[in-house]
Structure formats: C-alpha cells, structure tokens
CSV table of C-alpha atoms in Angstrom, one decimal:
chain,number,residue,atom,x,y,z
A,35,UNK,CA,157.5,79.0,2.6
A,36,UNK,CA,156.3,78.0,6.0
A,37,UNK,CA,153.3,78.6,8.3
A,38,UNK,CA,155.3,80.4,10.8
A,39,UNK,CA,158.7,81.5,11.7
A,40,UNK,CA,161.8,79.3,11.6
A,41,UNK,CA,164.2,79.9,14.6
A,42,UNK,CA,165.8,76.2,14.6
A,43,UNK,CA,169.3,75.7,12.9
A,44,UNK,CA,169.0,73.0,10.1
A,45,UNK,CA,171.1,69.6,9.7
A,46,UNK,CA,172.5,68.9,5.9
A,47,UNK,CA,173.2,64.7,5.1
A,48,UNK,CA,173.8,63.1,1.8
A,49,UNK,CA,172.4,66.0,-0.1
A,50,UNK,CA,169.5,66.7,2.0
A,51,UNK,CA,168.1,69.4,4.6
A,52,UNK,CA,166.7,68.5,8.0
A,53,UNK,CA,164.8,71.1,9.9
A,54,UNK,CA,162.2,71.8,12.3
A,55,UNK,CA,160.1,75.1,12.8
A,56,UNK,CA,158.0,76.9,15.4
A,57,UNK,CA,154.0,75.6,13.7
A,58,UNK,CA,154.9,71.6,14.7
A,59,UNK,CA,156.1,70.7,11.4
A,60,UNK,CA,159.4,68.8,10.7
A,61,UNK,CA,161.0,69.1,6.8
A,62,UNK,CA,163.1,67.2,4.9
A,63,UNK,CA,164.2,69.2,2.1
A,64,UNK,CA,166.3,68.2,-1.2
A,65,UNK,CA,169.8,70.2,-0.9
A,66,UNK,CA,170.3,71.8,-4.1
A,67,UNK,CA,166.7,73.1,-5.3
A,68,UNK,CA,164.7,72.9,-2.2
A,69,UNK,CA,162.4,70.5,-2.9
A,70,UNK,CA,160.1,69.0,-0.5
A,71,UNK,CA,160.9,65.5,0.2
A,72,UNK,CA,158.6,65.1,3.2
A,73,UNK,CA,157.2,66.3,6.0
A,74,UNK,CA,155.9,65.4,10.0
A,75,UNK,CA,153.4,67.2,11.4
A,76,UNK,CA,151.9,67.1,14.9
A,77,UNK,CA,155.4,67.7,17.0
A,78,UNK,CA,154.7,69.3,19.9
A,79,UNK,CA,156.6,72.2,20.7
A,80,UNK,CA,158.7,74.5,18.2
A,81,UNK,CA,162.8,73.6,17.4
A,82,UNK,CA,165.6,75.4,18.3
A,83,UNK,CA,168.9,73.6,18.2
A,84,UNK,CA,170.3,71.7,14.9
A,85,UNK,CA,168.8,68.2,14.4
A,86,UNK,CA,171.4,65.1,14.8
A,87,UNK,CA,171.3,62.1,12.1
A,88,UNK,CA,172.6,58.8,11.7
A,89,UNK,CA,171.9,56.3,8.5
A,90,UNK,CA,168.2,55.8,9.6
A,91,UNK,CA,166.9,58.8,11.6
A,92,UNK,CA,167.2,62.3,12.9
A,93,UNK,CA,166.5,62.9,16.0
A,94,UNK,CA,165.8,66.3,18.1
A,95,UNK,CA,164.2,68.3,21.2
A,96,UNK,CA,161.3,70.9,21.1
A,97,UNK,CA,160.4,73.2,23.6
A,98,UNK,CA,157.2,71.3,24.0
A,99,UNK,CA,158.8,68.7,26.3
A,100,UNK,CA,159.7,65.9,23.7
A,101,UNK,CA,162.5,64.3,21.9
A,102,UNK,CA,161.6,62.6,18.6
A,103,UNK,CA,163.0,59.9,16.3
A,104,UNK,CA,161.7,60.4,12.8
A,105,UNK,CA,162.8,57.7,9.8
A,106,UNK,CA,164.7,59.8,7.6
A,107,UNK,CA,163.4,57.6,4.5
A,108,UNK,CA,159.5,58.7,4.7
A,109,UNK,CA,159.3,60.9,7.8
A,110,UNK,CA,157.3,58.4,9.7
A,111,UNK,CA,158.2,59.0,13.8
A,112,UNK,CA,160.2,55.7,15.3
A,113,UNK,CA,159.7,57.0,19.0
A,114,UNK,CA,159.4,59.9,21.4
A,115,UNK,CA,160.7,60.2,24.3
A,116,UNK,CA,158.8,63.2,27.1
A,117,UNK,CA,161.0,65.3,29.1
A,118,UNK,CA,161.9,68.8,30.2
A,119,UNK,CA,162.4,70.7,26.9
A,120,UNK,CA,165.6,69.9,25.4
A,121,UNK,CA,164.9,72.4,22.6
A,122,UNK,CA,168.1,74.4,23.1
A,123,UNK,CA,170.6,71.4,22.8
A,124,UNK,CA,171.9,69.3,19.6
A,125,UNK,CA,171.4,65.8,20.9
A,126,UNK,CA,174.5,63.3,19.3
A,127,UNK,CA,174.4,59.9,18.2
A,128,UNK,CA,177.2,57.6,18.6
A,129,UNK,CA,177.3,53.6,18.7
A,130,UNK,CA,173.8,53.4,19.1
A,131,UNK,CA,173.1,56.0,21.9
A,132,UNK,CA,171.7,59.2,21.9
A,133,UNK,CA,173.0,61.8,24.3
A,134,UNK,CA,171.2,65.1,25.2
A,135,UNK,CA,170.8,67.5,28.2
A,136,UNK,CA,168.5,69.3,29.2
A,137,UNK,CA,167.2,72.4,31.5
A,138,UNK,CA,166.7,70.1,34.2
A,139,UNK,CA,170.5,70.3,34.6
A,140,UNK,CA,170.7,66.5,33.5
A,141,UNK,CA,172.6,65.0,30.8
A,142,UNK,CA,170.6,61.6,29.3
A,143,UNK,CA,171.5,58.5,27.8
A,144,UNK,CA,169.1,57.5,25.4
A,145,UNK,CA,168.8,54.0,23.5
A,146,UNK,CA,168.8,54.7,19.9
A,147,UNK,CA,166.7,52.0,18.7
A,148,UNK,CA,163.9,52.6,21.5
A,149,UNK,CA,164.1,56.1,23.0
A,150,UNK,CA,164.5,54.0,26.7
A,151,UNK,CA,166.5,56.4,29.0
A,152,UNK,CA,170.0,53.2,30.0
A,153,UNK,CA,170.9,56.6,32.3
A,154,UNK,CA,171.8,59.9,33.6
A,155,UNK,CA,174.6,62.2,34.6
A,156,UNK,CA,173.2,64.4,37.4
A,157,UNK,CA,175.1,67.9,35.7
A,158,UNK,CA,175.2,69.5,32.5
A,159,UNK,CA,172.7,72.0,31.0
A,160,UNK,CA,172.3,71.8,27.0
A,161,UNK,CA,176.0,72.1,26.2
A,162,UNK,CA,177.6,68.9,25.0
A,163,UNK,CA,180.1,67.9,22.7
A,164,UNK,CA,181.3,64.4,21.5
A,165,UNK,CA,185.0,63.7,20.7
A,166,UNK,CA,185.9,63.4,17.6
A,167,UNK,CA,185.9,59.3,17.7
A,168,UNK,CA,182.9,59.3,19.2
A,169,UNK,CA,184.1,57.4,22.3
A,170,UNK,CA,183.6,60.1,24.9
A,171,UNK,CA,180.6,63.1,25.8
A,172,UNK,CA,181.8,66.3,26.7
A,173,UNK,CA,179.6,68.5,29.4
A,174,UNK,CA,179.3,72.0,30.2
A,175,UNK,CA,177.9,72.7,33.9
A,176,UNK,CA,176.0,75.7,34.6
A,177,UNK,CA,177.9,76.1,37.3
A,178,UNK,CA,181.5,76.4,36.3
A,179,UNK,CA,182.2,73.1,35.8
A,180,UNK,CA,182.7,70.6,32.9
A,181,UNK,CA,183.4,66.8,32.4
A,182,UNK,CA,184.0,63.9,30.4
A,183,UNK,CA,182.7,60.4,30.1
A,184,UNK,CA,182.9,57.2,28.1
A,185,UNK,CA,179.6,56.9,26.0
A,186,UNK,CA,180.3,53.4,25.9
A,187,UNK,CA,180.1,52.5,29.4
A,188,UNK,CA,178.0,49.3,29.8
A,189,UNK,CA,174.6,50.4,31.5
A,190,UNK,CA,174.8,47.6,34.2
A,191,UNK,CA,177.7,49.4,35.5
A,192,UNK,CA,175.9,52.3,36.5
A,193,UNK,CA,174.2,52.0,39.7
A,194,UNK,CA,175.0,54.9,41.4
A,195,UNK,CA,172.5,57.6,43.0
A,196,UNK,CA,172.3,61.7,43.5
A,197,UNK,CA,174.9,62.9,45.1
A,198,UNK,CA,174.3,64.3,48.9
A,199,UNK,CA,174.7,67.6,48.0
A,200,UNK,CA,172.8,67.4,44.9
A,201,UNK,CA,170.3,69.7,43.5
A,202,UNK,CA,167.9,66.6,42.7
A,203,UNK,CA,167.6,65.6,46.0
A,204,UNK,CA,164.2,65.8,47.0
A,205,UNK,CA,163.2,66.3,43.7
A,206,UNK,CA,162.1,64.1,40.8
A,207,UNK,CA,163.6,60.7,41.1
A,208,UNK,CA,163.6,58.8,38.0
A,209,UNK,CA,163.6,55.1,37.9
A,210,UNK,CA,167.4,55.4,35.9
A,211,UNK,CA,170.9,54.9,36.9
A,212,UNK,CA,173.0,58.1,37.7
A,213,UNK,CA,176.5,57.9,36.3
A,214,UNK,CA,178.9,58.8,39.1
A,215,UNK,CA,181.2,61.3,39.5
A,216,UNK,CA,184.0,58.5,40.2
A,217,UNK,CA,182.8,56.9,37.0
A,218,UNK,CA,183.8,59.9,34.7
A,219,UNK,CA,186.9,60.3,33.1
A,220,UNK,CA,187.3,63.9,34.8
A,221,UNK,CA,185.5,66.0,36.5
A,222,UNK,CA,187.1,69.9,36.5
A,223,UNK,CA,186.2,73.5,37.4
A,224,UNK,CA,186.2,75.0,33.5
A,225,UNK,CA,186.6,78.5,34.4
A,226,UNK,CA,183.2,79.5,32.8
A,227,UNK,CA,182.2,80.3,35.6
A,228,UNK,CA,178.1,80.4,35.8
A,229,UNK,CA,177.1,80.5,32.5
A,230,UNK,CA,173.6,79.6,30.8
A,231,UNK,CA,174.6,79.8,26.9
A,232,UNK,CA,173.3,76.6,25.3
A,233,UNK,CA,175.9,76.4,22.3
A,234,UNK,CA,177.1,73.6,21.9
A,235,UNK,CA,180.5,72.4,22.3
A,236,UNK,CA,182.9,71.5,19.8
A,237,UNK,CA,186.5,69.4,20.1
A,238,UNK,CA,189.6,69.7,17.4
A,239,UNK,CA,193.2,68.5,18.1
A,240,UNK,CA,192.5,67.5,21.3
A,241,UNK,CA,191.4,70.7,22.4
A,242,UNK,CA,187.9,71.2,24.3
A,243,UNK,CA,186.2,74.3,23.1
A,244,UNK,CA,183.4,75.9,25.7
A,245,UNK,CA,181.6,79.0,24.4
A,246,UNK,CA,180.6,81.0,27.1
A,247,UNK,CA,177.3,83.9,26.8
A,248,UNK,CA,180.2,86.4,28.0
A,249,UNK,CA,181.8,86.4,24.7
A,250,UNK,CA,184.9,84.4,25.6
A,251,UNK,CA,185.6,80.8,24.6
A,252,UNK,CA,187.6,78.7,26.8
A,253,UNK,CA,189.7,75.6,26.0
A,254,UNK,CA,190.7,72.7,27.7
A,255,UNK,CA,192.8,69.7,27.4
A,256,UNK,CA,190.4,67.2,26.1
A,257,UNK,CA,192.3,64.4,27.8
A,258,UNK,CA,192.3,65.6,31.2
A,259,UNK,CA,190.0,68.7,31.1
A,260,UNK,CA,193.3,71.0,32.1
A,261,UNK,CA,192.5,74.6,31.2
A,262,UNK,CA,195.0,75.7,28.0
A,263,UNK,CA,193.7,79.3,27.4
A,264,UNK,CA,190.8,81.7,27.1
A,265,UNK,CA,190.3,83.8,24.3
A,266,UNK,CA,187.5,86.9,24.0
A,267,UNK,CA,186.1,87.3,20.9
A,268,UNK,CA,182.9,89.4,21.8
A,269,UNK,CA,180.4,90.8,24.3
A,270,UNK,CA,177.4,88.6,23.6
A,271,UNK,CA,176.9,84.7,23.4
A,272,UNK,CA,179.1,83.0,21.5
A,273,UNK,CA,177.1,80.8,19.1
A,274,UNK,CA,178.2,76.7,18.1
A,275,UNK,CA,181.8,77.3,16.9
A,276,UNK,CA,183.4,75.3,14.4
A,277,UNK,CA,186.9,74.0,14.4
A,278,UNK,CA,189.0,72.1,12.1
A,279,UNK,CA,193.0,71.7,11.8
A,280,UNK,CA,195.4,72.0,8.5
A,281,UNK,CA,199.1,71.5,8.6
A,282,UNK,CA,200.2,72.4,12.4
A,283,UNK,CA,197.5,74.2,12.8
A,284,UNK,CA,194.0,74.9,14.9
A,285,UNK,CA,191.7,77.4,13.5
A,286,UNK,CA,187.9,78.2,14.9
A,287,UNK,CA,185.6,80.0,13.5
A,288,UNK,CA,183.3,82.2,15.9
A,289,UNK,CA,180.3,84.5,16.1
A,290,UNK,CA,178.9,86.0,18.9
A,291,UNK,CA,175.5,87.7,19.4
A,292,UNK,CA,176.7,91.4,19.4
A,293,UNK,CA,177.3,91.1,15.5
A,294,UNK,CA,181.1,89.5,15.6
A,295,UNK,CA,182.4,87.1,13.4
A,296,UNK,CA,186.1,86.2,14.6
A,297,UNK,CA,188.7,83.6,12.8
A,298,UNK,CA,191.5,81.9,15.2
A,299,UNK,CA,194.4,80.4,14.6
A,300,UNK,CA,196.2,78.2,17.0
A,301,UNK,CA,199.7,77.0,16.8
A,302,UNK,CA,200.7,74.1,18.6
C-alpha cells in the first residue's frame, strides 16, 4: 500500500522492484514477496516513465522538474540534476552516460557519476531508444523526424551551436555543447509525422521501432534510418513495445490505448 496513486511503470533488476509514485516517494521492493527494502522520500514531482539501472543506481525524471540518481544499495540520492520535466521519458545508461529528453524538445547527455550535463542535441521529445550494443541513441522528433548518434562521442568534440532555424533561438541558452546535425550518424524524415506519444523506442534485428499516438508503429533501418514498413495495430497510443528475435524471425509485442493487444511477426 501507498499514500497515493501509482501511475509510473516499475524497473525489475537482480530480483528487485524499482518504482516511483505520485506522494514523492521512491521504492525498492524485494521481487518475489514484496517486501520493502527501502525507500526515498522528499522527490519532487510524481513518476511516470520506467526507472533505468545500472550496478550502482537507478536513475529517473518527475514531473516536478528533476532527474535523480539514487544508490540502489540503501536508497541514499547520489545527485539531482533540475530541468524541464522529463517524467514521461525512460532515461538509459550506457558507458557511463545517461541519456534523456525532455518536453523542452532537447535530448541531454548526462555524466553518470555527477549528473553534469557533457551536452545536448537540439531535437527529440521523450522518445529514445539505445541500440542494442549500447553504442548509439535513437531519437524521435516531434516533428516527423528521427535520428541516430554515437553515445560515445568524446564531449570536446562537440562545439557546435542552435541551428539558424531553430526553435531555441532566442530562447534559453544553456552554457552546453549542442551536438550537430553533421555530427549524427543520420538524420531522416521518419514518416511519423507530428506526433507527441512519449513511448519509448525499442530496436531488434537491426530494425528501429517508433510507436506513434496514431496507433501505427513504424520501422526503420537502424543503420541508415531508411523507412522498411508501417504497420497499424490500433487507434490510440501505442505504449513501449517490446521486441525480441528467435530463429529467422522478428516478433513485437504491442498495446495501444484503445484496449488492443497485437503480436507481430516479421520475416526477414
């Protein structure tokens, strides 16, 4: 039981629960009986989107404007980091960076040891994805558009600035690095179309998978960003699809907001 209502999607690791809730309270829970194994209190802001963990911490947004870092040993918090909401959006860990976007139509690069911002892609609103070696971040614009980038690319590198027809000039400027557009791996039009579902996206077999809030999920080549097909598999928001491949085959595993639970399969 909890003080108030639970609307975040929970994390499982090495027989454990991570999840937030809506009264500023964080849980870690033991998997098989439900036992508490601790809690944070004081987080500003209620959860939303599924929690991301590496071997020392799990890390997510709130609605209240922050990103935390809690120890997952004793629930003590490493770091917070303030921005604009990232509730909506599973953040990822990979190599010791954190990657998240945000309703401020930004996609971060976070430090994983600090919470320090390294820098900034000026697109992408709380749909990403990480491949499946962790070597590159997949983003969803909210504007029909989606790209690719190596998560590994040295932070001195990136020295680049808003674009002139971007919609952050003459807005905030933060004291980061923007990641170019040159400095991607590609940079496409996805088909989405505008689109403001959140869910996140998920890659199998080389294949890019973009739920859409129109009910359709889209795929593209995950090495170029080529669109492959687009399949409809409801009339509401498609939720964070899961993927997986046996034999020569790709299946996905869907669910959409108008009550629809749908099972691919694709052949190569």
């Amino acid at each position: 039981s909890t003080g108030s209502a639970i609307v975040a999607c929970p994390a499982i690791r090495d027989g454990r629960i991570y999840i937030g809730s809506s009264e500023g309270v964080f849980r870690c829970l033991e998997l098989k009986e439900g036992r508490l194994l601790w809690e944070c209190a004081g987080i500003e802001g209620y959860c939303d989107a599924a929690p991301c963990i590496d071997g020392r911490q799990v890390v997510f947004g709130t609605w209240g404007g922050r990103m935390y870092s809690i120890n997952t040993a004793d629930g003590r918090v490493n770091w917070t980091w303030e921005t604009t909401s990232p509730g909506a959006c599973s953040p990822v860990i990979t190599q010791g960076r954190i990657f998240i976007a945000c309703p401020d139509r930004h996609t971060y690069c976070l430090d994983a040891k600090t919470g320090k911002p390294l820098f900034l892609v000026d697109d992408g609103r709380e749909s990403i994805g990480l491949s499946e070696d962790g070597k590159r971040l997949f983003v969803k614009s909210m504007f029909g558009k989606a790209l690719a980038f190596n998560t590994q690319i040295p932070a001195r590198k990136i020295k680049g600035t808003y674009a002139p027809d971007s919609h952050s000039n003459g807005l905030w400027q933060p004291d980061i690095p923007v990641l170019e557009p040159s400095q991607t791996l590609w940079y496409v039009k996805s088909g989405v179309g505008r689109d403001f579902g959140s869910s996140a996206l998920a890659v199998c077999s080389n294949l890019l998978l973009i739920p859409s809030h129109n009910g359709a999920i889209h795929a593209l080549d995950a090495s170029t960003g080529a669109q492959k097909w687009i399949h409809k598999v409801g009339l509401g928001l498609v939720n964070p699809i899961s993927a997986w491949k046996k034999d020569s085959k790709t299946y996905i595993l869907a669910s959409t907001t108008d009550g629809k639970i749908t099972l691919l399969e694709v052949s190569e």
